Short mmCIF file of C-alpha atoms in Angstrom, two decimals:
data_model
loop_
_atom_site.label_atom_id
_atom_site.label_comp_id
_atom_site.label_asym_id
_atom_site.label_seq_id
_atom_site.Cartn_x
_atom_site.Cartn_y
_atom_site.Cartn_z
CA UNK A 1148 -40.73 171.87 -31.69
CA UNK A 1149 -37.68 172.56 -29.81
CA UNK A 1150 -35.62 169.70 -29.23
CA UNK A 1151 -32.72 171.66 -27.21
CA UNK A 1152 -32.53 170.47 -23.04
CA UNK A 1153 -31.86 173.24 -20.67
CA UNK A 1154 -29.64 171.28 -18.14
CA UNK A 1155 -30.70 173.90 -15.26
CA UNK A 1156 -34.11 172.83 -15.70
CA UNK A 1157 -33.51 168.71 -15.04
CA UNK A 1158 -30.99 169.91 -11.95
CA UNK A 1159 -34.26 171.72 -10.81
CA UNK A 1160 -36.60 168.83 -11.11
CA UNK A 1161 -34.20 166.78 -9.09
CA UNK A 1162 -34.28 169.09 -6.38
CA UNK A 1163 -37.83 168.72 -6.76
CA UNK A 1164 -38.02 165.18 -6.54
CA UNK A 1165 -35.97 165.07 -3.81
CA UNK A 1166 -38.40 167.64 -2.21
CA UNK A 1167 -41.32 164.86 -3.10
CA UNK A 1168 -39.57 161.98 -0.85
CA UNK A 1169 -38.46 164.08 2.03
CA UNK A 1170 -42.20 164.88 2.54
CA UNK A 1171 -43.76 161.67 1.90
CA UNK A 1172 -40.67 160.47 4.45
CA UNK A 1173 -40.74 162.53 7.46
CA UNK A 1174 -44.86 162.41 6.93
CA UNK A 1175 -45.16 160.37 10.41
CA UNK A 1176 -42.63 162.13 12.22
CA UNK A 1177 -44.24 165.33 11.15
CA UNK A 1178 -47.72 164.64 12.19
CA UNK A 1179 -46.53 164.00 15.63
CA UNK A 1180 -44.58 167.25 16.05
CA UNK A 1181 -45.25 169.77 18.71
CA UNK A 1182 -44.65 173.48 19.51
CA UNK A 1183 -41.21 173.32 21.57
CA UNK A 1184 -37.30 171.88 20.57
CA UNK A 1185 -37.70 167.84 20.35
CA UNK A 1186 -37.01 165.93 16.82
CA UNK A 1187 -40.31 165.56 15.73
CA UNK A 1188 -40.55 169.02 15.57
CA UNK A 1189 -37.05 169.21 13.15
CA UNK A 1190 -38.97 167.04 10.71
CA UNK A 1191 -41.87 169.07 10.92
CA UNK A 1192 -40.07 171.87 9.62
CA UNK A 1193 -37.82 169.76 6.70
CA UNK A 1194 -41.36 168.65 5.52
CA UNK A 1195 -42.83 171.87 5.29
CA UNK A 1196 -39.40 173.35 3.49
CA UNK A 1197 -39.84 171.04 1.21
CA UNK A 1198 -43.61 171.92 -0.14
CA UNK A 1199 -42.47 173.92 -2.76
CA UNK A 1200 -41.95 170.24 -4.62
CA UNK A 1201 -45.27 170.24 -5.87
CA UNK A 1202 -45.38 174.00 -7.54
CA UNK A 1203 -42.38 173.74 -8.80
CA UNK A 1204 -42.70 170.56 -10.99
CA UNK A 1205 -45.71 172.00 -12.33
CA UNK A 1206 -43.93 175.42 -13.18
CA UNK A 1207 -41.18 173.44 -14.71
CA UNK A 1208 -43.75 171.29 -17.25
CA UNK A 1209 -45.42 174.79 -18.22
CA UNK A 1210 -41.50 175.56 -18.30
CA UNK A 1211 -40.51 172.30 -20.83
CA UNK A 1212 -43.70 172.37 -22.65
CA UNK A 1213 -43.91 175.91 -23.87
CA UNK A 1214 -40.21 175.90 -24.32
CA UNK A 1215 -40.42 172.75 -26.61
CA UNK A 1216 -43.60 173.56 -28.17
CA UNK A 1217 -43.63 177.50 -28.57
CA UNK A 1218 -46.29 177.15 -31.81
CA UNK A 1219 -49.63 175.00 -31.67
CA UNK A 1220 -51.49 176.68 -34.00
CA UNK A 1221 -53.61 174.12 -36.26
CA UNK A 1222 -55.91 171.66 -34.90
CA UNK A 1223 -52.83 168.55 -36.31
CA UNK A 1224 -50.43 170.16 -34.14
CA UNK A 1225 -52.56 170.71 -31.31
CA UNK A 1226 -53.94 166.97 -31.94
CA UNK A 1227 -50.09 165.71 -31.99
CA UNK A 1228 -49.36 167.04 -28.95
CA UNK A 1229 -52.13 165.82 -27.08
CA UNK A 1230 -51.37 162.32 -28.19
CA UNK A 1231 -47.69 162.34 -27.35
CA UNK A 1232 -48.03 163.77 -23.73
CA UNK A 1233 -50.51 161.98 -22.83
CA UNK A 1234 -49.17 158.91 -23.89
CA UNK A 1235 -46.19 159.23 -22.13
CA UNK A 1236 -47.88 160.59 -19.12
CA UNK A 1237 -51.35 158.20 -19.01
CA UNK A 1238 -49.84 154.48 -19.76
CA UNK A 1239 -47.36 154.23 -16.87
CA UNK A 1240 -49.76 155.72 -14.51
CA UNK A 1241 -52.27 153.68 -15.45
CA UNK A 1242 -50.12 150.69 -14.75
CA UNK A 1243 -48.79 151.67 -11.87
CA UNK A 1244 -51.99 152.67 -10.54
CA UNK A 1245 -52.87 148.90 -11.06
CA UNK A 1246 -50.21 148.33 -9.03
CA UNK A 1247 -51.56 150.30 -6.03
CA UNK A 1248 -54.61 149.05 -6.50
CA UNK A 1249 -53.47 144.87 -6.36
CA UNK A 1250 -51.19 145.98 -3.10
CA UNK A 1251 -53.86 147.80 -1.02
CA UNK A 1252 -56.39 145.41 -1.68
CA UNK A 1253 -54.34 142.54 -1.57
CA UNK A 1254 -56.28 139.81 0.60
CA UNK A 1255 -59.46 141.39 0.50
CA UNK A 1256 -62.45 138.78 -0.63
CA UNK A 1257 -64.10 141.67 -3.04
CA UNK A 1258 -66.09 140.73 -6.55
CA UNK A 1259 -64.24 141.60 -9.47
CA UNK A 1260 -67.14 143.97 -10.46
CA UNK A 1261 -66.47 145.99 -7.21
CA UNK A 1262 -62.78 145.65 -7.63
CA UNK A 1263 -62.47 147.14 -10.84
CA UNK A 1264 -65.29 150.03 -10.04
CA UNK A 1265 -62.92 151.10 -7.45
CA UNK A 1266 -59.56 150.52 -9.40
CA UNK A 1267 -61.58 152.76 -12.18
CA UNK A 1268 -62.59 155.29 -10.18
CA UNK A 1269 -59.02 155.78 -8.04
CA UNK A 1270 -57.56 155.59 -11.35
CA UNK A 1271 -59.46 158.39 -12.76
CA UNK A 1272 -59.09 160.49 -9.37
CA UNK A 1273 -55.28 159.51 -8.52
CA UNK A 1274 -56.64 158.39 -5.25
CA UNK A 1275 -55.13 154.41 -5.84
CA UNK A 1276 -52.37 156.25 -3.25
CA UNK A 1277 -51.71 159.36 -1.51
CA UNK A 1278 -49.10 160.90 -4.09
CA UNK A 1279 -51.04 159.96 -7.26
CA UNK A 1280 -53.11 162.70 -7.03
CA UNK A 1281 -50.36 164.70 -9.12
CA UNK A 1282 -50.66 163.11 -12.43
CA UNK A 1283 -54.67 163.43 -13.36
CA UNK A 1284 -53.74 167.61 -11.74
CA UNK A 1285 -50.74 167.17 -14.72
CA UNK A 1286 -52.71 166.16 -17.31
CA UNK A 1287 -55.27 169.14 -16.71
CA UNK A 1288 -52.59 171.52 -17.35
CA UNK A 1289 -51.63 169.22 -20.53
CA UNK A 1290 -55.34 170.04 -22.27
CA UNK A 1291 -54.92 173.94 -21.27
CA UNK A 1292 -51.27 174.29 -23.04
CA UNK A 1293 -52.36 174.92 -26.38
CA UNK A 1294 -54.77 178.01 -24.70
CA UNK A 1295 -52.14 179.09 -23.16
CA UNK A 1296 -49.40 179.73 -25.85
CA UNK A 1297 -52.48 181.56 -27.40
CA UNK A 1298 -52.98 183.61 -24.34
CA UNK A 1299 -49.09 184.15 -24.19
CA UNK A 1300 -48.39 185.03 -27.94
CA UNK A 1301 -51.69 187.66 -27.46
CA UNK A 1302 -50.30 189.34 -24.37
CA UNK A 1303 -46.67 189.50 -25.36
CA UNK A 1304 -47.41 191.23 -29.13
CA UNK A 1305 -49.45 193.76 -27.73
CA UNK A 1306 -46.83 194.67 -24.81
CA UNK A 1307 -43.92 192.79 -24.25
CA UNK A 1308 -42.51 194.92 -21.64
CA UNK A 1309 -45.79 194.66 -19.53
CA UNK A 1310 -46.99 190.99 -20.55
CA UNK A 1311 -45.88 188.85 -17.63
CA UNK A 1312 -47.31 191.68 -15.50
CA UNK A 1313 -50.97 191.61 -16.70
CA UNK A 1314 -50.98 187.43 -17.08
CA UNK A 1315 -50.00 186.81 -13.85
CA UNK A 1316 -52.42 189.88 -12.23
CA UNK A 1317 -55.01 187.87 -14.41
CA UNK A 1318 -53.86 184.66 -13.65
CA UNK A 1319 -53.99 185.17 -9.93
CA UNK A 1320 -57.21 186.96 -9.87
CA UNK A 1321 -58.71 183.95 -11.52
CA UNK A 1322 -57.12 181.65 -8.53
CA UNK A 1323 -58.58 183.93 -6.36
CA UNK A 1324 -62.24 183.75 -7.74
CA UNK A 1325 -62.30 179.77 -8.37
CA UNK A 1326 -60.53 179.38 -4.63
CA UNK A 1327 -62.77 181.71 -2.90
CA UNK A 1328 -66.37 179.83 -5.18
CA UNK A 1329 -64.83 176.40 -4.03
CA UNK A 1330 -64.67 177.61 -0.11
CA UNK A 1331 -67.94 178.98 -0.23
CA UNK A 1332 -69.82 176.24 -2.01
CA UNK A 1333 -67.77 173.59 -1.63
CA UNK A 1334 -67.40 172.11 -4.50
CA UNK A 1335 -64.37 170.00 -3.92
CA UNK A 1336 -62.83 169.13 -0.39
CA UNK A 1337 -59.36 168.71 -1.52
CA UNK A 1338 -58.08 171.97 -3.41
CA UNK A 1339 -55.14 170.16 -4.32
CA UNK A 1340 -56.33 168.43 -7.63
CA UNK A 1341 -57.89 171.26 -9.14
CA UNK A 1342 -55.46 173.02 -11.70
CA UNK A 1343 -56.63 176.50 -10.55
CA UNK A 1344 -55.01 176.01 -7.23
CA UNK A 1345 -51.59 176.06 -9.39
CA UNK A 1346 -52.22 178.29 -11.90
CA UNK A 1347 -49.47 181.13 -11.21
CA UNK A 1348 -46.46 178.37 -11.66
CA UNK A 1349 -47.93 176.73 -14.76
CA UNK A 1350 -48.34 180.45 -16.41
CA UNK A 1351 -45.52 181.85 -15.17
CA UNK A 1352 -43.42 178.27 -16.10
CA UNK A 1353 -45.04 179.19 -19.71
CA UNK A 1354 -44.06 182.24 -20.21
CA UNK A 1355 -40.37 182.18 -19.15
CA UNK A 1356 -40.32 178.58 -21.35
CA UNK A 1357 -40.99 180.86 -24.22
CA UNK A 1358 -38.52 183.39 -23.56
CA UNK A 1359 -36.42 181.90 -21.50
CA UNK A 1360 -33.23 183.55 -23.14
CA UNK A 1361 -34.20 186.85 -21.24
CA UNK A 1362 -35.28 186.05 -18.39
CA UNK A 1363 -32.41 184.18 -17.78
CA UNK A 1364 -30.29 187.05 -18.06
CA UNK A 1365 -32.20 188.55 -16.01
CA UNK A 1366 -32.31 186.59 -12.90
CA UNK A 1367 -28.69 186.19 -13.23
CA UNK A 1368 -28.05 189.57 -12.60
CA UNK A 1369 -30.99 189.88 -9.73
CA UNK A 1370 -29.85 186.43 -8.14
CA UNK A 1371 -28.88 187.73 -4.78
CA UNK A 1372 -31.62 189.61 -4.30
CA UNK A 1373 -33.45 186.43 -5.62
CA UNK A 1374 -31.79 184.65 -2.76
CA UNK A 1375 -32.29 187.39 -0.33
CA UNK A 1376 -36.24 187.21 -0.94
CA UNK A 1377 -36.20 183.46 -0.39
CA UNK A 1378 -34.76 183.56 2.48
CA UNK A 1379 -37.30 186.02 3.78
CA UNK A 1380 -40.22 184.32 2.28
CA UNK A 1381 -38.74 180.98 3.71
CA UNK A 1382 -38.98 182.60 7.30
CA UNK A 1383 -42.01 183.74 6.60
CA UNK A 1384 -43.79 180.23 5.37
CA UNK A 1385 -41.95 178.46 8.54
CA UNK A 1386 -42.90 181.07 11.00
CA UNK A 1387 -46.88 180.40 9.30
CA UNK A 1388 -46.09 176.69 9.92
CA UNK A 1389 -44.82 177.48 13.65
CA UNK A 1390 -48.19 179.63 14.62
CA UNK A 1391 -50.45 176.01 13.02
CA UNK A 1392 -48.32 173.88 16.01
CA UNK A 1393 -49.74 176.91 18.89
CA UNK A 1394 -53.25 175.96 17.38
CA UNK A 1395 -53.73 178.93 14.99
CA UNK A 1396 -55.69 178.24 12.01
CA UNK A 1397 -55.60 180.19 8.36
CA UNK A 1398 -57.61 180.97 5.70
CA UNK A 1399 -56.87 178.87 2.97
CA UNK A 1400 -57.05 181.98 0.45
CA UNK A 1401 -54.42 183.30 3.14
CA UNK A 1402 -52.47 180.25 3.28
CA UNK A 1403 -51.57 180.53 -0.04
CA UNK A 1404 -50.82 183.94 -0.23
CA UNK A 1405 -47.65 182.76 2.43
CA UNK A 1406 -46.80 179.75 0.83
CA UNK A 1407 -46.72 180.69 -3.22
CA UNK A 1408 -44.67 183.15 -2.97
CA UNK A 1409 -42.18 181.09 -1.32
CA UNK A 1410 -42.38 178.08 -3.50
CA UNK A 1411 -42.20 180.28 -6.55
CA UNK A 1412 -39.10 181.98 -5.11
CA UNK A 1413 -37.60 178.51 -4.33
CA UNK A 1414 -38.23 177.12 -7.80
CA UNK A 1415 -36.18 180.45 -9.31
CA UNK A 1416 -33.40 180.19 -7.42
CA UNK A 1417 -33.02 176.27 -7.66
CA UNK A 1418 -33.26 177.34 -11.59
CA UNK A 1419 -30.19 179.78 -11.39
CA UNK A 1420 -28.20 178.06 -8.66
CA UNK A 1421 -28.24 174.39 -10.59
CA UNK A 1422 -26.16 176.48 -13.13
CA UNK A 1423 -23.83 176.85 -11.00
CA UNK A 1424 -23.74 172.89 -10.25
CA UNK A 1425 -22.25 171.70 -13.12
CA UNK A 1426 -18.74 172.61 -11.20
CA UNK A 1427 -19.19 170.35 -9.35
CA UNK A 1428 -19.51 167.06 -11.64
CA UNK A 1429 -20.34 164.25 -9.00
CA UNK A 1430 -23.24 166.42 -7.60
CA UNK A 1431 -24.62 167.66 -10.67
CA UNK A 1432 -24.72 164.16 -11.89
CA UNK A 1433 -26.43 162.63 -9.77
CA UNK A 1434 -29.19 165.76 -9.07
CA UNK A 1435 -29.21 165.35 -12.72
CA UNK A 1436 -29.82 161.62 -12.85
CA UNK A 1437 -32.58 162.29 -9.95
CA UNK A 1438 -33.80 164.79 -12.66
CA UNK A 1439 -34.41 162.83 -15.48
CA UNK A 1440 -35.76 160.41 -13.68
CA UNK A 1441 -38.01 162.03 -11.91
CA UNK A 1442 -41.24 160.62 -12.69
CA UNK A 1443 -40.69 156.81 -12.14
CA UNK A 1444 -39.17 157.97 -8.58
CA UNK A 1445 -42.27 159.97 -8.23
CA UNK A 1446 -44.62 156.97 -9.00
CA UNK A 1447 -42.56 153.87 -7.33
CA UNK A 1448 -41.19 155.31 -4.04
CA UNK A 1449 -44.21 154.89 -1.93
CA UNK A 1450 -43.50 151.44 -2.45
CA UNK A 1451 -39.90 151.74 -0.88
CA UNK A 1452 -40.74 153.86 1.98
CA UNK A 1453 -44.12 151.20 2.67
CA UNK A 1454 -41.14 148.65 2.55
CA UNK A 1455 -39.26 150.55 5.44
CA UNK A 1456 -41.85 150.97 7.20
CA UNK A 1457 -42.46 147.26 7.55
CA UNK A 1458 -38.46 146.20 7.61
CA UNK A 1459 -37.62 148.54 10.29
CA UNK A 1460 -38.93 148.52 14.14
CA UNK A 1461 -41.05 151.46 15.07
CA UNK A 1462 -38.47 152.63 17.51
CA UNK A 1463 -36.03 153.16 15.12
CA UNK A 1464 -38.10 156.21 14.03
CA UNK A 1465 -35.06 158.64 12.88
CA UNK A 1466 -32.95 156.34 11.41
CA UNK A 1467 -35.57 154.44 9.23
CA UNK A 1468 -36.87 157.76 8.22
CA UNK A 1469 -33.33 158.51 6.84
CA UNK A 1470 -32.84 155.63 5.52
CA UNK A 1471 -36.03 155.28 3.62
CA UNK A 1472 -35.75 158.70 2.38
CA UNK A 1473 -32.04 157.61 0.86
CA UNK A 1474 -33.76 154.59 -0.34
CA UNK A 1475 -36.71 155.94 -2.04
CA UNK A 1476 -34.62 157.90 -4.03
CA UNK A 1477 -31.71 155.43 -5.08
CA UNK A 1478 -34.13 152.15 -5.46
CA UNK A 1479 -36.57 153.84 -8.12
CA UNK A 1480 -33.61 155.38 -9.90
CA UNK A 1481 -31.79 152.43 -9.78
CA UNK A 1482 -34.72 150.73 -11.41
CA UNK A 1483 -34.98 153.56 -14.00
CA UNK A 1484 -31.48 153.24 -15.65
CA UNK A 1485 -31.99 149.51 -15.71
CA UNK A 1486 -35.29 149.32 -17.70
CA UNK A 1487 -33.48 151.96 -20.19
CA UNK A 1488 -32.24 148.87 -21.57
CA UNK A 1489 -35.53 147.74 -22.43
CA UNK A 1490 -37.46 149.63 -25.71
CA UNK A 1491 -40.47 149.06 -24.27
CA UNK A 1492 -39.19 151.37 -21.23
CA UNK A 1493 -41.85 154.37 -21.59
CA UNK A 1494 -44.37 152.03 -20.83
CA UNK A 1495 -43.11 151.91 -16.90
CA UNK A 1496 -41.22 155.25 -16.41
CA UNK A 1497 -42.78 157.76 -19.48
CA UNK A 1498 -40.58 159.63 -21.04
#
């Protein structure tokens, strides 16, 4: 196990987070926008930039994990990894799904045998609120890890040069094949908890986790054009988002041959420019802090931004949605440092 942090990579995850609460906070605003220049239509747009949140932490845990766990070969090791991650991961959602659970059905006269079949069953489906969805997609990618270092350590000894070519061309005609059986048969309604849907970032997270020393390099010296293709992908992904406001409707397949591309290309180039951050000490602290805190913001600020909603009137719309966004991020990381001071911490905020 690798013990080393990669400071670049907890920058990135507080972009990310930050990502998370600017969606779930302009969420109303956004669902009222229209096609023409009005505010709505401003937050529209910041939501939609900021859907690369999603991909990205889930490229950066293929990132960490592979990078920190590079050799799972016996069934012990395998065994031992399963039971850390998933302890870390599992107990504080499972709490704070509790949580969810007591404040949504908070006055409601229900038996305690229906109670706790629903609180079971949100639990198990991440449905005991609208972000929790994230953690039972997580822990999918958790069980596949150990097949994937195998895949990974197969491809790259018989041709290193061409590996991350022929994973991902697998990788995303596998997406392909399990998107395009779930639109024709239906399987599931809501693509979003399936781990296929993902796949690309979790590989490609992987793979650059386990030789991370190279790529980096690499993308150092490619970082403009990096930049260059984000910005073009970015126009690309808001001009798709643009054409769904005129009434246009895509494919999902095609949807997401706009949008990964662009969250991928986001996710690099937060990677390479949080390096260049740490020059700027007060602002790479805090990303930083937003970083390694990351998952107790991700499972408590619904709670803040609920709390807006009810504090502030309704025709305050843009300055409670600024506010709550400021708050959802300061209040759960607020709360974060504090219970570092308990040693029971990991059973709130994971580790």
């Amino acid at each position: 196990m690798n013990s080393r942090n990669i400071s670049e990579i907890t920058v990135t995850r507080g972009f990310a987070i930050i990502a998370v609460v600017v969606i779930h906070g302009t969420a109303t605003l956004a669902s009222s926008a229209t096609f023409g220049l009005n505010h709505q239509l401003i937050y529209f747009l910041m939501n939609k930039m900021a859907s690369f949140s999603v991909p990205a932490f889930i490229m950066l845990s293929g990132f960490v994990l592979c990078f920190r766990y590079p050799g799972l070969g016996d069934r012990h090791s395998i065994m031992n990894f399963y039971k850390k991650r998933y302890k870390s991961l599992l107990v504080p959602y499972i709490l704070w799904s509790l949580l969810y659970h007591l404040y949504h059905h908070f006055g409601k006269h229900e038996s305690y045998y229906f109670w706790l079949k629903n609180y079971i069953k949100e639990t198990l489906t991440g449905a005991a609120s609208y972000h929790l969805y994230f953690v039972p997609l997580l822990a999918q990618f958790y069980l596949l890890t150990p097949f994937l270092l195998r895949l990974i350590h197969r491809f790259h000894e018989r041709n290193a040069q061409k590996a991350p070519f022929f994973l991902s061309s697998l990788t995303i005609l596998f997406q392909i094949i399990i998107g395009w059986v779930n639109q024709t048969l239906h399987v599931v309604d809501d693509r979003s908890i399936l781990s296929t849907t993902y796949m690309i970032f979790f590989v490609l997270g992987g793979y650059m986790g386990m030789h991370y020393e190279r790529y980096s390099k690499w993308i150092k010296q490619k970082r403009f054009i990096l930049y260059g293709l984000t910005f073009f992908l970015l126009c690309i992904h808001i001009g798709k988002y643009l054409f769904v406001l005129r009434g246009w409707v895509f494919n999902p397949l095609l949807s997401d041959v706009i949008v990964q591309p662009y969250c991928l290309a986001v996710t690099l180039s937060l990677i390479e420019l949080s390096k260049e951050i740490s020059a700027f000490p007060p602002a790479s602290k805090t990303i930083n802090a937003l970083g390694k805190f990351s998952y107790i913001i991700y499972l408590s600020h619904p709670f803040v931004l609920s709390l807006c909603d009810k504090i502030f009137p309704f025709s305050y719309q843009t300055f409670r949605t600024l506010l709550s966004i400021m708050l959802g991020l300061a209040l759960p990381l607020l709360f974060g440092i504090l219970c570092k001071r308990w040693n029971r911490t990991w059973l709130l905020i994971g580790r």
